[in-house]
Amino acid sequence: MSLPLDISSLETLGKQLICPICMEVFTKPVVILPCLHNLCRKCANELYQPSLFQVGIGGRFRCPSCRHEVVLDRHGVYGLQRNLLVENIIDVYKQESESSRPPPKPPVQFSCAEHEDEKLNIYCITCQVTSCSLCKVFGAHKNCQVVPLPNVYQQQKAELSDRLASLVSTNDRVQSFVNELEALCRNIEENSGIQKQILSEKFDRLSAILEERRKIMTQHITSEQEEKTIWTQSLLQTYSEHVDTNSKLIQAAQNAIEDPEMASFVQTSQNLIEKVGKATNCFTQETLDPDYEKMDHYRVDFDAEEKVLYQLDFMEIEEEVEETSDEPESEPESDPEPEPVLTPEPDPEPYQDLKSEGSEKTNPTPETAEDTWGPADSCRDIRKVAVCEKNGLSTSQIVTLVLYFLCFLVILQTIWGNIQYLICI
């Protein structure tokens, strides 16, 4: 004998009998998986859909509740055992649910308020209320205009259906527009991310070019520094050795002068006199330029480049410019504020052309500084500067040739000084 279940117990039991795939009460037959979870056979068959090559050889799928892998034999889903206990519980659950369900309410019968036995079968157009036939003959609506209720019912039902269809169509258009706005927002976000990435890559490239130019220009200064330092240190070593040799000769001469033995002095004095005379006459001091230690010729002027960098902005769209140019000009009522001019982003190719020349154009000597920056002032931007320098021999190449010539003179002077020193010794 089964005990009656209350509504809360039925609801709890019903939650335990829900299929995890269709989210409804299990339908027969119910199969039990190796992991002891249950599925409708229909849902399990939909979950496991073998390909043409797997039919008849078994297969596998994962339990939707615990993700345990279920291995099937050649019968597929039909090889799984039925859970008769769960099927019996489902039968009991359905019986109890039907018995505990309240009986359906009888349909409401609308009757006239003045004549309870009469049904509402006419509609008063004047008062816009429903009434019965007696109200039209003997009651309050005998002088009103009335129509049969079915006619009004059909008319208003058709009107409501038409307006509902129009509302549904309008709602569909609004929903379509909402979907377009959502897609537009996603596209805006994606396109903004792409443009930000491109902009970052452009700035990274500019930074890399500036860093490379900085290294090249620094290397120029370092090369001349090392060259001058080596030459100065060689002179320092040469004259230091000369001073040491003369110091020893002076000490030997002083010792000979202080020797009381005249015969000993006379024997050594002639040789010392010759050595002292040669040491005095063969001294030649190296002549250095007055500004030999200065590095002022490595001057730079990046004012034009800084202006170009500060004017970096996005490129103008040509179509918009043409459209605005076709419009008729109108006299302004008041002086408008000047709009900022968008300058195109500089092309990195001129930088590559400048870099390929093998030297830096911003290292002029004081005599050629005006020749270097004169074309830059007239060209207004970096691209025009590159074009101006390509027309002939660039200033940086001239400066490089002058530096090479100076280095060659210094090397010749060093060789000549060493030859004189060897001749004196």
CSV table of C-alpha atoms in Angstrom, one decimal:
chain,number,residue,atom,x,y,z
A,1,MET,CA,0.0,0.0,0.0
A,2,SER,CA,1.6,3.3,-1.1
A,3,LEU,CA,1.5,6.3,1.2
A,4,PRO,CA,0.3,9.6,-0.2
A,5,LEU,CA,2.9,12.2,-0.9
A,6,ASP,CA,2.6,15.9,-0.3
A,7,ILE,CA,3.3,18.5,-2.9
A,8,SER,CA,6.8,19.4,-1.6
A,9,SER,CA,7.8,15.7,-1.6
A,10,LEU,CA,6.6,15.3,-5.2
A,11,GLU,CA,8.7,18.4,-6.2
A,12,THR,CA,11.8,17.0,-4.5
A,13,LEU,CA,11.2,13.6,-6.2
A,14,GLY,CA,10.6,15.2,-9.5
A,15,LYS,CA,14.0,17.1,-9.3
A,16,GLN,CA,15.8,13.7,-8.9
A,17,LEU,CA,14.1,12.3,-12.0
A,18,ILE,CA,15.2,15.0,-14.4
A,19,CYS,CA,17.3,14.0,-17.3
A,20,PRO,CA,20.5,16.1,-17.6
A,21,ILE,CA,20.2,16.3,-21.4
A,22,CYS,CA,16.5,17.1,-22.1
A,23,MET,CA,15.9,18.6,-18.6
A,24,GLU,CA,12.6,16.8,-18.3
A,25,VAL,CA,11.4,13.7,-16.5
A,26,PHE,CA,13.0,10.5,-17.8
A,27,THR,CA,11.2,8.9,-20.6
A,28,LYS,CA,11.1,5.2,-21.0
A,29,PRO,CA,13.2,3.2,-21.5
A,30,VAL,CA,15.8,4.6,-19.0
A,31,VAL,CA,19.4,3.3,-19.4
A,32,ILE,CA,22.0,3.1,-16.7
A,33,LEU,CA,25.6,4.1,-17.4
A,34,PRO,CA,28.6,2.4,-15.9
A,35,CYS,CA,29.1,5.4,-13.7
A,36,LEU,CA,25.5,4.7,-12.3
A,37,HIS,CA,24.0,7.8,-13.8
A,38,ASN,CA,20.8,7.5,-15.8
A,39,LEU,CA,19.8,8.8,-19.2
A,40,CYS,CA,16.8,8.5,-21.5
A,41,ARG,CA,17.7,6.1,-24.2
A,42,LYS,CA,16.6,8.7,-26.8
A,43,CYS,CA,18.8,11.4,-25.2
A,44,ALA,CA,21.7,8.9,-25.0
A,45,ASN,CA,21.2,8.0,-28.7
A,46,GLU,CA,21.3,11.7,-29.6
A,47,LEU,CA,24.4,12.2,-27.4
A,48,TYR,CA,26.2,9.3,-29.2
A,49,GLN,CA,26.0,9.8,-32.9
A,50,PRO,CA,28.5,7.4,-34.5
A,51,SER,CA,29.9,8.1,-38.0
A,52,LEU,CA,29.5,5.7,-40.9
A,53,PHE,CA,32.8,4.1,-40.1
A,54,GLN,CA,31.8,3.5,-36.4
A,55,VAL,CA,28.5,1.8,-37.0
A,56,GLY,CA,28.6,-1.8,-35.8
A,57,ILE,CA,32.0,-1.5,-34.0
A,58,GLY,CA,30.9,0.3,-30.9
A,59,GLY,CA,32.1,3.7,-29.7
A,60,ARG,CA,32.4,6.0,-26.7
A,61,PHE,CA,31.0,9.2,-25.2
A,62,ARG,CA,31.2,11.0,-21.9
A,63,CYS,CA,28.6,11.1,-19.2
A,64,PRO,CA,27.0,14.6,-19.1
A,65,SER,CA,26.8,14.5,-15.3
A,66,CYS,CA,30.3,13.3,-14.3
A,67,ARG,CA,32.2,13.4,-17.6
A,68,HIS,CA,33.1,9.7,-17.2
A,69,GLU,CA,34.0,8.0,-20.4
A,70,VAL,CA,31.4,5.4,-21.4
A,71,VAL,CA,32.6,2.7,-23.7
A,72,LEU,CA,29.9,1.0,-25.9
A,73,ASP,CA,30.0,-2.4,-27.5
A,74,ARG,CA,28.9,-3.2,-31.0
A,75,HIS,CA,25.2,-2.7,-30.1
A,76,GLY,CA,25.8,0.9,-29.2
A,77,VAL,CA,23.4,2.6,-26.9
A,78,TYR,CA,21.0,-0.4,-27.1
A,79,GLY,CA,23.7,-2.5,-25.4
A,80,LEU,CA,23.2,-0.5,-22.1
A,81,GLN,CA,21.0,-2.0,-19.4
A,82,ARG,CA,17.6,-0.6,-18.5
A,83,ASN,CA,17.1,0.9,-15.0
A,84,LEU,CA,13.7,-0.7,-14.2
A,85,LEU,CA,13.8,0.7,-10.7
A,86,VAL,CA,13.8,4.3,-12.0
A,87,GLU,CA,11.1,3.5,-14.5
A,88,ASN,CA,8.8,2.2,-11.7
A,89,ILE,CA,9.6,5.3,-9.6
A,90,ILE,CA,8.6,7.4,-12.6
A,91,ASP,CA,5.3,5.6,-12.9
A,92,VAL,CA,4.5,6.2,-9.2
A,93,TYR,CA,5.6,9.9,-9.5
A,94,LYS,CA,3.2,10.4,-12.5
A,95,GLN,CA,0.3,8.8,-10.7
A,96,GLU,CA,0.8,10.8,-7.5
A,97,SER,CA,1.2,14.0,-9.6
A,98,GLU,CA,-2.1,13.4,-11.4
A,99,SER,CA,-4.0,12.5,-8.2
A,100,SER,CA,-2.7,15.6,-6.3
A,101,ARG,CA,-3.4,17.9,-9.2
A,102,PRO,CA,-6.5,20.1,-8.5
A,103,PRO,CA,-9.5,19.5,-10.7
A,104,PRO,CA,-9.9,22.0,-13.6
A,105,LYS,CA,-12.2,24.9,-13.0
A,106,PRO,CA,-15.4,24.9,-14.9
A,107,PRO,CA,-15.7,27.6,-17.5
A,108,VAL,CA,-17.1,30.9,-16.3
A,109,GLN,CA,-20.6,31.6,-17.6
A,110,PHE,CA,-21.2,35.3,-18.2
A,111,SER,CA,-24.8,36.3,-17.5
A,112,CYS,CA,-26.6,39.6,-17.5
A,113,ALA,CA,-26.4,41.6,-14.2
A,114,GLU,CA,-30.2,42.6,-14.4
A,115,HIS,CA,-31.4,39.3,-15.9
A,116,GLU,CA,-29.5,36.5,-14.2
A,117,ASP,CA,-31.0,33.8,-16.4
A,118,GLU,CA,-30.1,35.5,-19.7
A,119,LYS,CA,-26.7,35.2,-21.3
A,120,LEU,CA,-24.8,38.2,-22.7
A,121,ASN,CA,-25.4,38.0,-26.4
A,122,ILE,CA,-25.6,41.6,-27.7
A,123,TYR,CA,-23.2,44.5,-27.6
A,124,CYS,CA,-24.5,48.1,-27.0
A,125,ILE,CA,-22.6,50.4,-29.4
A,126,THR,CA,-23.9,53.5,-27.6
A,127,CYS,CA,-22.8,52.5,-24.1
A,128,GLN,CA,-20.0,50.2,-25.2
A,129,VAL,CA,-21.0,47.4,-22.9
A,130,THR,CA,-22.4,43.8,-23.3
A,131,SER,CA,-26.0,43.0,-22.4
A,132,CYS,CA,-28.7,40.5,-23.1
A,133,SER,CA,-31.7,40.6,-25.4
A,134,LEU,CA,-34.2,41.5,-22.6
A,135,CYS,CA,-32.2,44.7,-21.9
A,136,LYS,CA,-32.7,45.8,-25.5
A,137,VAL,CA,-36.4,45.0,-25.4
A,138,PHE,CA,-37.4,46.1,-21.9
A,139,GLY,CA,-34.3,47.3,-20.1
A,140,ALA,CA,-31.9,50.2,-20.1
A,141,HIS,CA,-30.6,49.7,-23.7
A,142,LYS,CA,-34.0,49.7,-25.5
A,143,ASN,CA,-33.2,53.1,-27.1
A,144,CYS,CA,-29.5,52.3,-27.8
A,145,GLN,CA,-27.9,50.9,-31.0
A,146,VAL,CA,-26.8,47.3,-30.5
A,147,VAL,CA,-25.2,44.5,-32.6
A,148,PRO,CA,-24.9,40.8,-32.1
A,149,LEU,CA,-22.0,39.9,-29.8
A,150,PRO,CA,-20.4,37.3,-32.2
A,151,ASN,CA,-20.1,40.1,-34.8
A,152,VAL,CA,-18.3,42.4,-32.4
A,153,TYR,CA,-16.2,39.5,-31.2
A,154,GLN,CA,-15.0,38.6,-34.6
A,155,GLN,CA,-14.4,42.3,-35.5
A,156,GLN,CA,-12.4,43.1,-32.4
A,157,LYS,CA,-10.5,39.8,-32.6
A,158,ALA,CA,-9.5,40.5,-36.2
A,159,GLU,CA,-8.5,44.1,-35.2
A,160,LEU,CA,-6.5,42.9,-32.2
A,161,SER,CA,-4.8,40.2,-34.4
A,162,ASP,CA,-3.8,42.8,-37.0
A,163,ARG,CA,-2.4,45.2,-34.4
A,164,LEU,CA,-0.6,42.3,-32.7
A,165,ALA,CA,1.0,41.3,-36.0
A,166,SER,CA,2.0,44.9,-36.6
A,167,LEU,CA,3.5,45.1,-33.0
A,168,VAL,CA,5.4,41.8,-33.6
A,169,SER,CA,6.8,43.1,-36.9
A,170,THR,CA,7.8,46.4,-35.2
A,171,ASN,CA,9.4,44.4,-32.4
A,172,ASP,CA,11.3,42.2,-34.9
A,173,ARG,CA,12.6,45.4,-36.6
A,174,VAL,CA,13.7,46.8,-33.2
A,175,GLN,CA,15.3,43.5,-32.3
A,176,SER,CA,17.1,43.4,-35.6
A,177,PHE,CA,18.3,47.0,-35.1
A,178,VAL,CA,19.5,46.0,-31.6
A,179,ASN,CA,21.4,43.1,-33.1
A,180,GLU,CA,23.0,45.5,-35.6
A,181,LEU,CA,24.0,47.8,-32.8
A,182,GLU,CA,25.5,45.0,-30.8
A,183,ALA,CA,27.5,43.9,-33.9
A,184,LEU,CA,28.5,47.5,-34.5
A,185,CYS,CA,29.8,47.8,-30.9
A,186,ARG,CA,31.8,44.6,-31.4
A,187,ASN,CA,33.2,45.8,-34.7
A,188,ILE,CA,34.1,49.1,-33.2
A,189,GLU,CA,36.0,47.4,-30.4
A,190,GLU,CA,37.8,45.0,-32.8
A,191,ASN,CA,38.7,47.8,-35.3
A,192,SER,CA,39.9,50.0,-32.5
A,193,GLY,CA,42.1,47.3,-31.2
A,194,ILE,CA,43.6,46.7,-34.7
A,195,GLN,CA,44.3,50.4,-35.2
A,196,LYS,CA,45.9,50.7,-31.7
A,197,GLN,CA,48.2,47.7,-32.5
A,198,ILE,CA,49.1,49.3,-35.9
A,199,LEU,CA,49.8,52.6,-34.2
A,200,SER,CA,51.9,51.0,-31.5
A,201,GLU,CA,53.9,49.2,-34.2
A,202,LYS,CA,54.5,52.4,-36.1
A,203,PHE,CA,55.8,54.2,-33.0
A,204,ASP,CA,57.9,51.2,-32.1
A,205,ARG,CA,59.5,51.4,-35.5
A,206,LEU,CA,60.2,55.1,-35.1
A,207,SER,CA,61.7,54.4,-31.7
A,208,ALA,CA,63.9,51.7,-33.2
A,209,ILE,CA,65.0,54.1,-36.0
A,210,LEU,CA,65.9,56.8,-33.4
A,211,GLU,CA,67.7,54.3,-31.3
A,212,GLU,CA,69.7,53.1,-34.2
A,213,ARG,CA,70.6,56.6,-35.3
A,214,ARG,CA,71.6,57.5,-31.8
A,215,LYS,CA,74.0,54.5,-31.7
A,216,ILE,CA,75.5,55.4,-35.1
A,217,MET,CA,76.1,59.1,-34.1
A,218,THR,CA,77.5,58.1,-30.7
A,219,GLN,CA,79.8,55.7,-32.5
A,220,HIS,CA,81.2,58.6,-34.6
A,221,ILE,CA,82.0,60.5,-31.5
A,222,THR,CA,83.5,57.5,-29.8
A,223,SER,CA,85.7,56.7,-32.9
A,224,GLU,CA,87.2,60.2,-32.9
A,225,GLN,CA,87.6,60.1,-29.2
A,226,GLU,CA,89.5,56.9,-29.4
A,227,GLU,CA,91.7,58.2,-32.3
A,228,LYS,CA,92.6,61.4,-30.5
A,229,THR,CA,93.2,59.5,-27.2
A,230,ILE,CA,95.5,57.0,-28.9
A,231,TRP,CA,97.5,59.8,-30.6
A,232,THR,CA,97.7,61.8,-27.4
A,233,GLN,CA,98.8,58.8,-25.3
A,234,SER,CA,101.5,58.0,-27.9
A,235,LEU,CA,102.9,61.5,-27.7
A,236,LEU,CA,102.8,61.3,-23.9
A,237,GLN,CA,104.7,58.1,-23.9
A,238,THR,CA,107.3,59.4,-26.5
A,239,TYR,CA,108.0,62.6,-24.6
A,240,SER,CA,108.0,60.9,-21.2
A,241,GLU,CA,110.7,58.5,-22.5
A,242,HIS,CA,112.6,61.6,-23.9
A,243,VAL,CA,112.4,63.3,-20.5
A,244,ASP,CA,113.7,60.2,-18.7
A,245,THR,CA,116.6,59.9,-21.1
A,246,ASN,CA,117.5,63.6,-20.7
A,247,SER,CA,117.2,63.3,-16.9
A,248,LYS,CA,119.7,60.4,-16.9
A,249,LEU,CA,122.1,62.4,-19.2
A,250,ILE,CA,121.8,65.4,-16.9
A,251,GLN,CA,122.5,63.3,-13.8
A,252,ALA,CA,125.6,61.8,-15.6
A,253,ALA,CA,126.8,65.3,-16.6
A,254,GLN,CA,126.4,66.7,-13.1
A,255,ASN,CA,128.3,63.7,-11.6
A,256,ALA,CA,131.1,64.3,-14.1
A,257,ILE,CA,131.3,68.0,-13.2
A,258,GLU,CA,131.5,67.2,-9.5
A,259,ASP,CA,134.3,64.6,-10.1
A,260,PRO,CA,137.6,66.1,-8.6
A,261,GLU,CA,139.8,64.0,-10.8
A,262,MET,CA,140.7,66.1,-13.8
A,263,ALA,CA,142.0,63.2,-15.8
A,264,SER,CA,138.8,61.2,-15.3
A,265,PHE,CA,136.7,64.2,-16.2
A,266,VAL,CA,138.6,65.0,-19.4
A,267,GLN,CA,138.3,61.4,-20.6
A,268,THR,CA,134.5,61.4,-20.2
A,269,SER,CA,133.6,65.1,-20.8
A,270,GLN,CA,134.0,65.0,-24.6
A,271,ASN,CA,131.4,62.2,-25.0
A,272,LEU,CA,129.1,63.9,-22.5
A,273,ILE,CA,129.4,67.2,-24.3
A,274,GLU,CA,128.4,65.6,-27.6
A,275,LYS,CA,125.4,63.8,-26.1
A,276,VAL,CA,124.2,66.9,-24.3
A,277,GLY,CA,124.5,68.9,-27.5
A,278,LYS,CA,122.6,66.4,-29.6
A,279,ALA,CA,119.9,66.0,-26.9
A,280,THR,CA,119.5,69.8,-26.9
A,281,ASN,CA,119.4,70.3,-30.6
A,282,CYS,CA,117.2,67.3,-31.6
A,283,PHE,CA,114.2,68.3,-29.4
A,284,THR,CA,111.2,69.2,-31.5
A,285,GLN,CA,107.9,69.8,-29.8
A,286,GLU,CA,104.8,68.4,-31.5
A,287,THR,CA,102.4,71.2,-32.5
A,288,LEU,CA,98.8,70.5,-31.7
A,289,ASP,CA,95.8,72.3,-32.9
A,290,PRO,CA,94.5,74.8,-30.3
A,291,ASP,CA,91.0,73.2,-30.3
A,292,TYR,CA,92.3,69.7,-30.6
A,293,GLU,CA,90.5,68.5,-27.5
A,294,LYS,CA,87.1,70.0,-28.5
A,295,MET,CA,84.2,68.1,-30.0
A,296,ASP,CA,82.1,71.1,-31.0
A,297,HIS,CA,81.9,70.0,-34.6
A,298,TYR,CA,79.6,67.2,-33.6
A,299,ARG,CA,76.7,69.6,-33.2
A,300,VAL,CA,73.1,68.6,-33.9
A,301,ASP,CA,70.0,70.6,-34.5
A,302,PHE,CA,66.8,68.6,-34.3
A,303,ASP,CA,64.4,71.5,-34.2
A,304,ALA,CA,62.8,70.6,-37.6
A,305,GLU,CA,62.5,67.0,-36.6
A,306,GLU,CA,60.9,67.9,-33.3
A,307,LYS,CA,58.4,70.0,-35.1
A,308,VAL,CA,57.6,67.1,-37.4
A,309,LEU,CA,57.2,64.8,-34.4
A,310,TYR,CA,54.9,67.2,-32.6
A,311,GLN,CA,52.7,67.4,-35.7
A,312,LEU,CA,52.3,63.6,-36.0
A,313,ASP,CA,48.6,62.9,-36.5
A,314,PHE,CA,46.2,60.7,-38.5
A,315,MET,CA,45.9,61.1,-42.2
A,316,GLU,CA,43.0,63.0,-43.7
A,317,ILE,CA,40.5,61.1,-45.8
A,318,GLU,CA,40.6,62.5,-49.4
A,319,GLU,CA,37.0,61.9,-50.1
A,320,GLU,CA,35.9,64.2,-47.2
A,321,VAL,CA,38.3,66.9,-48.5
A,322,GLU,CA,36.8,66.7,-52.0
A,323,GLU,CA,33.3,66.8,-50.6
A,324,THR,CA,34.0,69.9,-48.6
A,325,SER,CA,35.7,71.6,-51.5
A,326,ASP,CA,32.6,71.2,-53.7
A,327,GLU,CA,30.3,72.9,-51.3
A,328,PRO,CA,29.7,76.6,-52.1
A,329,GLU,CA,31.5,79.0,-49.8
A,330,SER,CA,29.4,81.1,-47.5
A,331,GLU,CA,30.4,84.2,-45.7
A,332,PRO,CA,31.0,83.5,-42.0
A,333,GLU,CA,28.9,85.5,-39.6
A,334,SER,CA,31.7,85.5,-37.1
A,335,ASP,CA,35.4,84.6,-37.1
A,336,PRO,CA,35.5,80.9,-36.5
A,337,GLU,CA,38.2,79.3,-34.5
A,338,PRO,CA,41.0,77.8,-36.7
A,339,GLU,CA,40.7,74.0,-37.0
A,340,PRO,CA,43.8,71.9,-36.4
A,341,VAL,CA,45.4,70.7,-39.6
A,342,LEU,CA,46.0,67.0,-39.8
A,343,THR,CA,49.4,66.2,-41.2
A,344,PRO,CA,50.1,62.8,-42.7
A,345,GLU,CA,52.2,60.3,-40.9
A,346,PRO,CA,55.8,60.5,-42.1
A,347,ASP,CA,56.9,57.6,-44.2
A,348,PRO,CA,59.9,55.6,-42.6
A,349,GLU,CA,61.4,55.1,-46.1
A,350,PRO,CA,63.3,58.5,-46.0
A,351,TYR,CA,64.9,57.4,-42.8
A,352,GLN,CA,66.1,54.2,-44.4
A,353,ASP,CA,67.6,56.3,-47.3
A,354,LEU,CA,69.4,58.5,-44.9
A,355,LYS,CA,70.7,55.6,-43.0
A,356,SER,CA,72.0,53.9,-46.2
A,357,GLU,CA,74.3,56.8,-47.0
A,358,GLY,CA,76.7,55.5,-44.3
A,359,SER,CA,77.1,58.7,-42.3
A,360,GLU,CA,75.0,61.2,-40.3
A,361,LYS,CA,73.9,64.5,-41.8
A,362,THR,CA,73.8,66.2,-38.4
A,363,ASN,CA,77.6,66.1,-37.8
A,364,PRO,CA,78.7,69.2,-39.7
A,365,THR,CA,81.9,71.2,-39.1
A,366,PRO,CA,81.4,74.9,-38.1
A,367,GLU,CA,82.2,75.9,-41.7
A,368,THR,CA,79.6,73.6,-43.2
A,369,ALA,CA,76.8,74.0,-40.7
A,370,GLU,CA,74.9,76.4,-42.8
A,371,ASP,CA,75.2,74.1,-45.8
A,372,THR,CA,73.8,71.2,-43.8
A,373,TRP,CA,70.7,72.8,-42.3
A,374,GLY,CA,70.0,75.3,-45.1
A,375,PRO,CA,68.2,72.7,-47.3
A,376,ALA,CA,66.3,71.4,-44.2
A,377,ASP,CA,64.8,74.8,-43.5
A,378,SER,CA,63.6,75.0,-47.1
A,379,CYS,CA,62.3,71.5,-47.4
A,380,ARG,CA,60.0,71.7,-44.3
A,381,ASP,CA,59.9,68.0,-43.6
A,382,ILE,CA,62.1,64.9,-43.5
A,383,ARG,CA,61.0,63.5,-46.9
A,384,LYS,CA,61.9,66.7,-48.7
A,385,VAL,CA,65.3,66.8,-46.9
A,386,ALA,CA,66.0,63.3,-48.2
A,387,VAL,CA,65.1,64.3,-51.7
A,388,CYS,CA,67.3,67.4,-51.5
A,389,GLU,CA,70.3,65.4,-50.3
A,390,LYS,CA,69.9,62.9,-53.1
A,391,ASN,CA,70.3,65.6,-55.8
A,392,GLY,CA,74.1,65.7,-55.2
A,393,LEU,CA,76.9,64.9,-52.8
A,394,SER,CA,75.5,65.1,-49.3
A,395,THR,CA,77.0,67.3,-46.6
A,396,SER,CA,77.5,64.3,-44.4
A,397,GLN,CA,79.6,62.7,-47.1
A,398,ILE,CA,81.8,65.8,-47.4
A,399,VAL,CA,82.3,65.9,-43.6
A,400,THR,CA,83.3,62.3,-43.7
A,401,LEU,CA,85.9,62.9,-46.4
A,402,VAL,CA,87.3,65.9,-44.5
A,403,LEU,CA,87.6,63.7,-41.3
A,404,TYR,CA,89.4,61.0,-43.3
A,405,PHE,CA,91.8,63.6,-44.7
A,406,LEU,CA,92.5,65.0,-41.2
A,407,CYS,CA,93.2,61.5,-39.9
A,408,PHE,CA,95.6,60.8,-42.8
A,409,LEU,CA,97.5,64.1,-42.0
A,410,VAL,CA,97.7,63.1,-38.3
A,411,ILE,CA,99.1,59.7,-39.1
A,412,LEU,CA,101.8,61.3,-41.5
A,413,GLN,CA,102.7,63.7,-38.7
A,414,THR,CA,103.1,60.9,-36.2
A,415,ILE,CA,105.3,58.9,-38.6
A,416,TRP,CA,107.5,62.0,-39.3
A,417,GLY,CA,107.9,62.7,-35.5
A,418,ASN,CA,109.0,59.1,-34.9
A,419,ILE,CA,111.5,59.3,-37.8
A,420,GLN,CA,113.0,62.5,-36.3
A,421,TYR,CA,113.2,61.0,-32.9
A,422,LEU,CA,115.1,57.9,-34.3
A,423,ILE,CA,117.5,60.2,-36.2
A,424,CYS,CA,118.2,62.2,-33.0
A,425,ILE,CA,118.9,59.0,-31.0
